[in-house]
Amino acid sequence: MGVAPPLAVRLANVVRLHLANPWTPIIIPTLILAVIFLANLAIWNLIAYNTGNEDLSNVNNGGIAFVAIYMLVVATQTMNSTFPFALGYGVTRRDFYLGSSALFLMLSAGYAAGITVFALIERATSGWGLNASFFAPIYLGDLNAAEFFWVYFTLLVFFFFLGAATAAVYVRWRTTGMLVFFGGLLAIIIASIWLLSITDSFGAVGQFFVSAGLLGSHSWSLAVSALMAIAGYALLRRATPRN
């Protein structure tokens, strides 16, 4: 009987399996983000040319949010489509989930580093010469490189594991599970709003986030990401692939 390869090797194999087609997790989002940025840059220059105003500091763009939303989709596709294929090659559910999680953390770090570099370039060039903002939205303030990285890293980790947990629900219970999941989520949101209203706690919640600040709030999001990661694993370890 052969000796099983070390855990690191098994997880690396799962990562390579996910990256066998790099278009979905890396190439496509990078190209789309580049197109969105270049389109905005062209529009900014047209505005400046036609108005004679080269100060677009009041123009803010949320195009960078595309990356976070797309990573949710990537995580969902990864967990749903690759899961049965991996099991067919003898990968355990535990190794598959740990390897997928490692990939999510790697992608989060890679994208956060790339966005941070462009955010610093944007700041150094005074918003591409127009005081415009794309990679460094105005609400991020005067963050340094490490803080920029942390904000984007925690944001991407949150969306990756939200997608993983959602996909695990689908793999485990299919359409019925998704309906129950989103119905329950909506009920929890409504109940939370109702509870905060009757206890007059909105001010306290707002004060908590104000006290935590931007970096503190993003750091707290890691706790939610960890809970979603645990929930995703708990669901996936009992899931049966259907295809």
GROMACS .gro file of C-alpha atoms in nm:
model
  243
    1MET     CA    1   0.000   0.000   0.000
    2GLY     CA    2   0.148   0.333  -0.107
    3VAL     CA    3   0.218   0.615   0.134
    4ALA     CA    4  -0.008   0.918   0.091
    5PRO     CA    5   0.177   1.231  -0.020
    6PRO     CA    6   0.222   1.509   0.239
    7LEU     CA    7  -0.067   1.746   0.303
    8ALA     CA    8   0.113   2.037   0.137
    9VAL     CA    9   0.155   1.834  -0.182
   10ARG     CA   10  -0.211   1.730  -0.182
   11LEU     CA   11  -0.328   2.088  -0.135
   12ALA     CA   12  -0.091   2.210  -0.405
   13ASN     CA   13  -0.245   1.954  -0.641
   14VAL     CA   14  -0.592   2.096  -0.568
   15VAL     CA   15  -0.466   2.448  -0.637
   16ARG     CA   16  -0.314   2.333  -0.967
   17LEU     CA   17  -0.643   2.167  -1.055
   18HIS     CA   18  -0.826   2.496  -1.009
   19LEU     CA   19  -0.562   2.685  -1.208
   20ALA     CA   20  -0.555   2.436  -1.496
   21ASN     CA   21  -0.775   2.691  -1.671
   22PRO     CA   22  -0.644   3.029  -1.551
   23TRP     CA   23  -0.893   3.227  -1.759
   24THR     CA   24  -1.174   3.223  -1.501
   25PRO     CA   25  -0.983   3.312  -1.182
   26ILE     CA   26  -0.706   3.531  -1.325
   27ILE     CA   27  -0.709   3.633  -1.691
   28ILE     CA   28  -1.075   3.727  -1.746
   29PRO     CA   29  -1.116   3.943  -1.432
   30THR     CA   30  -0.785   4.115  -1.501
   31LEU     CA   31  -0.885   4.194  -1.859
   32ILE     CA   32  -1.231   4.316  -1.760
   33LEU     CA   33  -1.088   4.536  -1.484
   34ALA     CA   34  -0.836   4.681  -1.730
   35VAL     CA   35  -1.113   4.758  -1.981
   36ILE     CA   36  -1.327   4.922  -1.710
   37PHE     CA   37  -1.034   5.136  -1.597
   38LEU     CA   38  -0.928   5.239  -1.949
   39ALA     CA   39  -1.288   5.324  -2.039
   40ASN     CA   40  -1.316   5.543  -1.730
   41LEU     CA   41  -0.982   5.705  -1.804
   42ALA     CA   42  -1.101   5.790  -2.156
   43ILE     CA   43  -1.427   5.933  -2.021
   44TRP     CA   44  -1.242   6.141  -1.763
   45ASN     CA   45  -1.017   6.289  -2.029
   46LEU     CA   46  -1.317   6.365  -2.251
   47ILE     CA   47  -1.487   6.544  -1.962
   48ALA     CA   48  -1.171   6.742  -1.887
   49TYR     CA   49  -1.124   6.832  -2.255
   50ASN     CA   50  -1.484   6.942  -2.313
   51THR     CA   51  -1.528   7.130  -1.987
   52GLY     CA   52  -1.177   7.266  -1.949
   53ASN     CA   53  -1.181   7.135  -1.594
   54GLU     CA   54  -0.888   6.910  -1.512
   55ASP     CA   55  -0.989   6.866  -1.149
   56LEU     CA   56  -1.224   6.569  -1.125
   57SER     CA   57  -1.184   6.522  -0.751
   58ASN     CA   58  -1.562   6.517  -0.718
   59VAL     CA   59  -1.585   6.224  -0.961
   60ASN     CA   60  -1.570   5.889  -0.783
   61ASN     CA   61  -1.592   5.550  -0.944
   62GLY     CA   62  -1.701   5.218  -0.797
   63GLY     CA   63  -1.562   5.008  -1.080
   64ILE     CA   64  -1.306   4.847  -0.853
   65ALA     CA   65  -1.595   4.676  -0.670
   66PHE     CA   66  -1.624   4.453  -0.978
   67VAL     CA   67  -1.330   4.248  -0.852
   68ALA     CA   68  -1.501   4.160  -0.524
   69ILE     CA   69  -1.828   4.061  -0.693
   70TYR     CA   70  -1.646   3.859  -0.957
   71MET     CA   71  -1.449   3.670  -0.691
   72LEU     CA   72  -1.778   3.563  -0.535
   73VAL     CA   73  -1.872   3.418  -0.874
   74VAL     CA   74  -1.530   3.251  -0.907
   75ALA     CA   75  -1.567   3.085  -0.567
   76THR     CA   76  -1.917   2.965  -0.650
   77GLN     CA   77  -1.809   2.818  -0.983
   78THR     CA   78  -1.499   2.662  -0.829
   79MET     CA   79  -1.684   2.481  -0.554
   80ASN     CA   80  -1.970   2.371  -0.777
   81SER     CA   81  -1.800   2.262  -1.099
   82THR     CA   82  -1.464   2.131  -0.977
   83PHE     CA   83  -1.589   1.940  -0.672
   84PRO     CA   84  -1.720   1.627  -0.850
   85PHE     CA   85  -1.420   1.627  -1.085
   86ALA     CA   86  -1.177   1.637  -0.793
   87LEU     CA   87  -1.354   1.357  -0.608
   88GLY     CA   88  -1.333   1.149  -0.923
   89TYR     CA   89  -0.955   1.178  -0.903
   90GLY     CA   90  -0.951   1.055  -0.545
   91VAL     CA   91  -0.922   1.393  -0.373
   92THR     CA   92  -1.085   1.390  -0.030
   93ARG     CA   93  -1.346   1.648   0.062
   94ARG     CA   94  -1.114   1.784   0.331
   95ASP     CA   95  -0.820   1.827   0.095
   96PHE     CA   96  -1.044   1.978  -0.170
   97TYR     CA   97  -1.182   2.239   0.067
   98LEU     CA   98  -0.846   2.323   0.223
   99GLY     CA   99  -0.683   2.347  -0.119
  100SER     CA  100  -0.965   2.566  -0.247
  101SER     CA  101  -0.935   2.788   0.061
  102ALA     CA  102  -0.561   2.818   0.003
  103LEU     CA  103  -0.632   2.927  -0.354
  104PHE     CA  104  -0.884   3.186  -0.234
  105LEU     CA  105  -0.629   3.332   0.008
  106MET     CA  106  -0.360   3.336  -0.261
  107LEU     CA  107  -0.588   3.510  -0.510
  108SER     CA  108  -0.702   3.759  -0.245
  109ALA     CA  109  -0.341   3.844  -0.165
  110GLY     CA  110  -0.244   3.866  -0.532
  111TYR     CA  111  -0.532   4.090  -0.635
  112ALA     CA  112  -0.495   4.304  -0.322
  113ALA     CA  113  -0.125   4.354  -0.397
  114GLY     CA  114  -0.195   4.447  -0.760
  115ILE     CA  115  -0.471   4.691  -0.672
  116THR     CA  116  -0.252   4.845  -0.402
  117VAL     CA  117   0.028   4.909  -0.652
  118PHE     CA  118  -0.210   5.086  -0.890
  119ALA     CA  119  -0.368   5.277  -0.601
  120LEU     CA  120  -0.026   5.412  -0.507
  121ILE     CA  121   0.047   5.501  -0.870
  122GLU     CA  122  -0.290   5.675  -0.890
  123ARG     CA  123  -0.207   5.877  -0.581
  124ALA     CA  124   0.147   5.959  -0.701
  125THR     CA  125   0.013   6.088  -1.034
  126SER     CA  126  -0.259   6.297  -0.867
  127GLY     CA  127  -0.536   6.077  -0.998
  128TRP     CA  128  -0.383   6.023  -1.342
  129GLY     CA  129  -0.334   6.397  -1.374
  130LEU     CA  130  -0.705   6.464  -1.322
  131ASN     CA  131  -0.752   6.411  -0.947
  132ALA     CA  132  -0.981   6.122  -1.038
  133SER     CA  133  -1.007   5.806  -0.831
  134PHE     CA  134  -1.052   5.446  -0.935
  135PHE     CA  135  -0.813   5.217  -0.744
  136ALA     CA  136  -0.805   5.450  -0.442
  137PRO     CA  137  -1.165   5.567  -0.383
  138ILE     CA  138  -1.199   5.882  -0.179
  139TYR     CA  139  -1.359   5.699   0.116
  140LEU     CA  140  -1.032   5.510   0.172
  141GLY     CA  141  -0.870   5.836   0.277
  142ASP     CA  142  -0.494   5.860   0.314
  143LEU     CA  143  -0.414   5.494   0.369
  144ASN     CA  144  -0.058   5.374   0.330
  145ALA     CA  145   0.042   5.074   0.120
  146ALA     CA  146  -0.001   4.816   0.397
  147GLU     CA  147  -0.343   4.956   0.489
  148PHE     CA  148  -0.457   4.957   0.126
  149PHE     CA  149  -0.350   4.594   0.097
  150TRP     CA  150  -0.530   4.496   0.417
  151VAL     CA  151  -0.858   4.661   0.317
  152TYR     CA  152  -0.868   4.491  -0.023
  153PHE     CA  153  -0.739   4.158   0.110
  154THR     CA  154  -1.006   4.129   0.379
  155LEU     CA  155  -1.276   4.242   0.135
  156LEU     CA  156  -1.180   3.977  -0.120
  157VAL     CA  157  -1.149   3.704   0.145
  158PHE     CA  158  -1.503   3.788   0.260
  159PHE     CA  159  -1.649   3.755  -0.089
  160PHE     CA  160  -1.451   3.440  -0.168
  161PHE     CA  161  -1.583   3.254   0.134
  162LEU     CA  162  -1.932   3.394   0.088
  163GLY     CA  163  -1.925   3.237  -0.258
  164ALA     CA  164  -1.780   2.913  -0.119
  165ALA     CA  165  -2.051   2.884   0.147
  166THR     CA  166  -2.325   2.961  -0.104
  167ALA     CA  167  -2.190   2.701  -0.346
  168ALA     CA  168  -2.166   2.445  -0.066
  169VAL     CA  169  -2.536   2.495   0.005
  170TYR     CA  170  -2.614   2.433  -0.362
  171VAL     CA  171  -2.390   2.125  -0.387
  172ARG     CA  172  -2.545   1.984  -0.070
  173TRP     CA  173  -2.914   2.057  -0.131
  174ARG     CA  174  -2.942   2.200  -0.485
  175THR     CA  175  -3.227   2.438  -0.569
  176THR     CA  176  -3.430   2.363  -0.258
  177GLY     CA  177  -3.133   2.443  -0.040
  178MET     CA  178  -3.071   2.771  -0.219
  179LEU     CA  179  -3.432   2.879  -0.174
  180VAL     CA  180  -3.424   2.795   0.196
  181PHE     CA  181  -3.082   2.959   0.234
  182PHE     CA  182  -3.176   3.291   0.077
  183GLY     CA  183  -3.516   3.285   0.244
  184GLY     CA  184  -3.352   3.229   0.581
  185LEU     CA  185  -3.093   3.497   0.511
  186LEU     CA  186  -3.366   3.747   0.425
  187ALA     CA  187  -3.554   3.654   0.742
  188ILE     CA  188  -3.240   3.705   0.953
  189ILE     CA  189  -3.177   4.046   0.797
  190ILE     CA  190  -3.536   4.159   0.855
  191ALA     CA  191  -3.535   4.024   1.212
  192SER     CA  192  -3.205   4.200   1.283
  193ILE     CA  193  -3.338   4.532   1.154
  194TRP     CA  194  -3.656   4.485   1.359
  195LEU     CA  195  -3.457   4.400   1.674
  196LEU     CA  196  -3.228   4.700   1.631
  197SER     CA  197  -3.533   4.920   1.579
  198ILE     CA  198  -3.731   4.812   1.887
  199THR     CA  199  -3.421   4.827   2.108
  200ASP     CA  200  -3.311   5.159   1.959
  201SER     CA  201  -2.966   5.011   1.896
  202PHE     CA  202  -2.883   5.157   1.556
  203GLY     CA  203  -2.682   5.431   1.722
  204ALA     CA  204  -2.477   5.180   1.923
  205VAL     CA  205  -2.404   4.972   1.613
  206GLY     CA  206  -2.304   5.281   1.420
  207GLN     CA  207  -2.082   5.393   1.706
  208PHE     CA  208  -1.913   5.051   1.710
  209PHE     CA  209  -1.812   5.081   1.346
  210VAL     CA  210  -1.707   5.444   1.390
  211SER     CA  211  -1.489   5.345   1.685
  212ALA     CA  212  -1.344   5.049   1.497
  213GLY     CA  213  -1.267   5.264   1.195
  214LEU     CA  214  -1.217   5.142   0.841
  215LEU     CA  215  -0.927   4.909   0.920
  216GLY     CA  216  -1.089   4.775   1.235
  217SER     CA  217  -1.417   4.704   1.058
  218HIS     CA  218  -1.237   4.517   0.782
  219SER     CA  219  -1.042   4.322   1.043
  220TRP     CA  220  -1.367   4.222   1.214
  221SER     CA  221  -1.495   4.096   0.878
  222LEU     CA  222  -1.238   3.815   0.900
  223ALA     CA  223  -1.442   3.665   1.184
  224VAL     CA  224  -1.745   3.649   0.955
  225SER     CA  225  -1.528   3.508   0.675
  226ALA     CA  226  -1.401   3.238   0.911
  227LEU     CA  227  -1.756   3.143   1.010
  228MET     CA  228  -1.856   3.119   0.643
  229ALA     CA  229  -1.548   2.906   0.573
  230ILE     CA  230  -1.637   2.667   0.857
  231ALA     CA  231  -2.000   2.649   0.744
  232GLY     CA  232  -1.892   2.580   0.386
  233TYR     CA  233  -1.669   2.293   0.496
  234ALA     CA  234  -1.936   2.146   0.723
  235LEU     CA  235  -2.180   2.139   0.432
  236LEU     CA  236  -1.936   2.016   0.169
  237ARG     CA  237  -1.803   1.725   0.373
  238ARG     CA  238  -2.149   1.565   0.356
  239ALA     CA  239  -2.232   1.668   0.001
  240THR     CA  240  -2.277   1.413  -0.275
  241PRO     CA  241  -2.178   1.520  -0.629
  242ARG     CA  242  -2.463   1.487  -0.878
  243ASN     CA  243  -2.263   1.493  -1.201
   0.00000   0.00000   0.00000
